[in-house]
PDB file of C-alpha atoms in Angstrom:
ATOM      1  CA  UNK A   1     213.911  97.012 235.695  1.00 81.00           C
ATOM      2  CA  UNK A   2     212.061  99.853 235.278  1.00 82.00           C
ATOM      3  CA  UNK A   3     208.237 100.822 234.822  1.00 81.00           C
ATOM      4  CA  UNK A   4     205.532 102.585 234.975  1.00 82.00           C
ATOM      5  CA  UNK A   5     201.965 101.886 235.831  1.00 79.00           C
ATOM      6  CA  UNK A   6     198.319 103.642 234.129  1.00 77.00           C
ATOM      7  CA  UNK A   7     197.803 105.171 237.342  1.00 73.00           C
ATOM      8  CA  UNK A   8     201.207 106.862 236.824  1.00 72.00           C
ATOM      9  CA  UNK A   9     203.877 105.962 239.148  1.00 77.00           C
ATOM     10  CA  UNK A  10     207.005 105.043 238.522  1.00 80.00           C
ATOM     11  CA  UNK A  11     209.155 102.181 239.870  1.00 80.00           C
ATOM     12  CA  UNK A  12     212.445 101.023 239.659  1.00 81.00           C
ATOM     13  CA  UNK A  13     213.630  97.911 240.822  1.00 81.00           C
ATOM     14  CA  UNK A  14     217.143  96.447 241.317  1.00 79.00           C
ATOM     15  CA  UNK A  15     216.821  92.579 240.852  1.00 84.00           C
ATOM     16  CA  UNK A  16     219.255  92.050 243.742  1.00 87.00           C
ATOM     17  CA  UNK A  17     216.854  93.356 245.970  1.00 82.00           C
ATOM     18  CA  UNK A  18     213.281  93.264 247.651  1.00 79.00           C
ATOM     19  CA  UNK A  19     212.450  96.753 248.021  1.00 75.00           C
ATOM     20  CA  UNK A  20     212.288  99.177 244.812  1.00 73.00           C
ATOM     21  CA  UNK A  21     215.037 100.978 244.039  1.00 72.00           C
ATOM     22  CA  UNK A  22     212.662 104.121 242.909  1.00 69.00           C
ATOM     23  CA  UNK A  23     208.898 104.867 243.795  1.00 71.00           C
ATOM     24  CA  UNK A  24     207.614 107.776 242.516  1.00 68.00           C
ATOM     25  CA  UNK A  25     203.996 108.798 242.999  1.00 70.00           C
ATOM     26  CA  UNK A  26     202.701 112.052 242.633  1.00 63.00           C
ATOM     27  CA  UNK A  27     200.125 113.668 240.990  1.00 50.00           C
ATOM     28  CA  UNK A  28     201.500 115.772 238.754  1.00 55.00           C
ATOM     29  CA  UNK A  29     202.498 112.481 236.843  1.00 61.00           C
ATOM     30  CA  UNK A  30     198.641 111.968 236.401  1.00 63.00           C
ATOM     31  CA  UNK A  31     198.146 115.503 235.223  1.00 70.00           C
ATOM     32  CA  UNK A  32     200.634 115.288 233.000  1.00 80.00           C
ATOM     33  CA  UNK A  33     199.630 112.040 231.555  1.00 81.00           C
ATOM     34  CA  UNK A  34     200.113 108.690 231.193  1.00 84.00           C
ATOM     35  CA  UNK A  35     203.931 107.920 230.583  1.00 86.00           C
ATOM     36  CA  UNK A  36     204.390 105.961 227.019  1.00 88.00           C
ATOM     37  CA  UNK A  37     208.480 105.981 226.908  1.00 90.00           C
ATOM     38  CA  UNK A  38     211.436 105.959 229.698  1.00 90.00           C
ATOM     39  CA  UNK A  39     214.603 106.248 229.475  1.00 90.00           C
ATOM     40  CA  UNK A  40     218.363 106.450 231.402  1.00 88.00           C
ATOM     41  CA  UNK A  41     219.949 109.620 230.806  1.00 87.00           C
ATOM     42  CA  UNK A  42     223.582 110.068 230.090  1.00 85.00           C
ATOM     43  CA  UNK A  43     224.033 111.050 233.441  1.00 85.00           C
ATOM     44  CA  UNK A  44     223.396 107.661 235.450  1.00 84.00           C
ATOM     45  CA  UNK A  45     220.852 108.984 237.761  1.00 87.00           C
ATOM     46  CA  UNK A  46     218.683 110.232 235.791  1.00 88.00           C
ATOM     47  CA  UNK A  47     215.509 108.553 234.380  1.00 88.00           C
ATOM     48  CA  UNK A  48     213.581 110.790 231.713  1.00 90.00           C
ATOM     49  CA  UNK A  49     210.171 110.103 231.212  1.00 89.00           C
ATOM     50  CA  UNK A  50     207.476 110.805 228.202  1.00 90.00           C
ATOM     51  CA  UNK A  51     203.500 111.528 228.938  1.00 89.00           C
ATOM     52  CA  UNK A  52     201.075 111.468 226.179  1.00 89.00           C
ATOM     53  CA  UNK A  53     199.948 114.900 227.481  1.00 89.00           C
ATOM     54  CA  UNK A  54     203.526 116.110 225.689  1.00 92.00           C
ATOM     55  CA  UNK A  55     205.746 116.245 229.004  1.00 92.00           C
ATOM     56  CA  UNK A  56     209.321 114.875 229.336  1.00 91.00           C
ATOM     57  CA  UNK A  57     210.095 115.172 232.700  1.00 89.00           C
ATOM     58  CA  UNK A  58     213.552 114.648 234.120  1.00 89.00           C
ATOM     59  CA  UNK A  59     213.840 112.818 237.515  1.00 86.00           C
ATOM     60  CA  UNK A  60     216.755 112.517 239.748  1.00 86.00           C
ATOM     61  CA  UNK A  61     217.062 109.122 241.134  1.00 83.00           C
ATOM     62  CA  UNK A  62     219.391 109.770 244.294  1.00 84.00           C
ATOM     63  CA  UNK A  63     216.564 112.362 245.368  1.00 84.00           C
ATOM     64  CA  UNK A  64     213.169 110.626 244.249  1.00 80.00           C
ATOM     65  CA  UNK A  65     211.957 113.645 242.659  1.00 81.00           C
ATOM     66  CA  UNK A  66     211.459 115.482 239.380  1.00 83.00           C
ATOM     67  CA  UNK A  67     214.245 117.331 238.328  1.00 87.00           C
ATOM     68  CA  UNK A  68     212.868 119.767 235.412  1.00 89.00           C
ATOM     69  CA  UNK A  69     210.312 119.123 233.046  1.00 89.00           C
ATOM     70  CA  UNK A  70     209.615 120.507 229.611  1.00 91.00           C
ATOM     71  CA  UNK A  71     206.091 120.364 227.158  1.00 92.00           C
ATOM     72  CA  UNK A  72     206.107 119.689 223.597  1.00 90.00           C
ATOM     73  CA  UNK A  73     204.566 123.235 221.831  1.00 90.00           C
ATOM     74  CA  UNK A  74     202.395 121.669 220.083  1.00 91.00           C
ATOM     75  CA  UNK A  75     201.321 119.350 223.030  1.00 87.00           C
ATOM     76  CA  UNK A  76     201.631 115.938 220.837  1.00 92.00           C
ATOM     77  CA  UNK A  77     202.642 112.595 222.565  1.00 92.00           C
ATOM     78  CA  UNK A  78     205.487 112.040 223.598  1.00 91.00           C
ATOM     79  CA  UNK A  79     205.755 108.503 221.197  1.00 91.00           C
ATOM     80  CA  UNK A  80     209.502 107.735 221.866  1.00 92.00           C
ATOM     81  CA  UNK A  81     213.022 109.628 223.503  1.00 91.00           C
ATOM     82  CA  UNK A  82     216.219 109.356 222.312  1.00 90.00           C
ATOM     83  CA  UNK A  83     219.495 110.694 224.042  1.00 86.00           C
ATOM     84  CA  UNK A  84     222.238 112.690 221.905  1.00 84.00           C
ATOM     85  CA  UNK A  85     225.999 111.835 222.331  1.00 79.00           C
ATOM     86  CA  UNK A  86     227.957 114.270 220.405  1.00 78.00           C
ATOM     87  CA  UNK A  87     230.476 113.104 218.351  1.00 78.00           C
ATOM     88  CA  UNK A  88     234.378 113.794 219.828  1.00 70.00           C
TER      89      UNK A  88
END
């Protein structure tokens, strides 16, 4: 289960346990704006998150922090993310 909260931070929970998986609080999430989509990367530890300031930003799970983090050009919402899987 995964979510974020208007006050941007980010949580992850694993039903199976008590204590969330992921906690992320910082406030570069609030500068960068309230997140409106997440989702799981291709690569299993990643979460990648959308702001309505224009952000995605990339986190690494295993590590609890931001990864990389790019801004639309225009600066629109980010309204939904989508991952690409090239065909073989």
């Amino acid at each position: 289960l995964t979510y974020s909260t208007q006050l941007g931070s980010i949580y992850m929970h694993d039903l199976r346990c008590r204590a969330p998986a992921l906690h992320h609080d910082s406030a570069l999430t609030l500068q960068r704006g309230m997140v409106t989509d997440i989702i799981i990367g291709q690569d299993p530890y990643q979460l990648i998150c959308g702001t309505i300031g224009g952000y995605v930003m990339v986190y690494d799970i295993r590590y609890n922090s931001v990864a990389t983090s790019f801004r639309h050009s225009q600066h629109y919402p980010i309204n939904s993310l989508a991952l690409y899987k090239p065909m073989d």
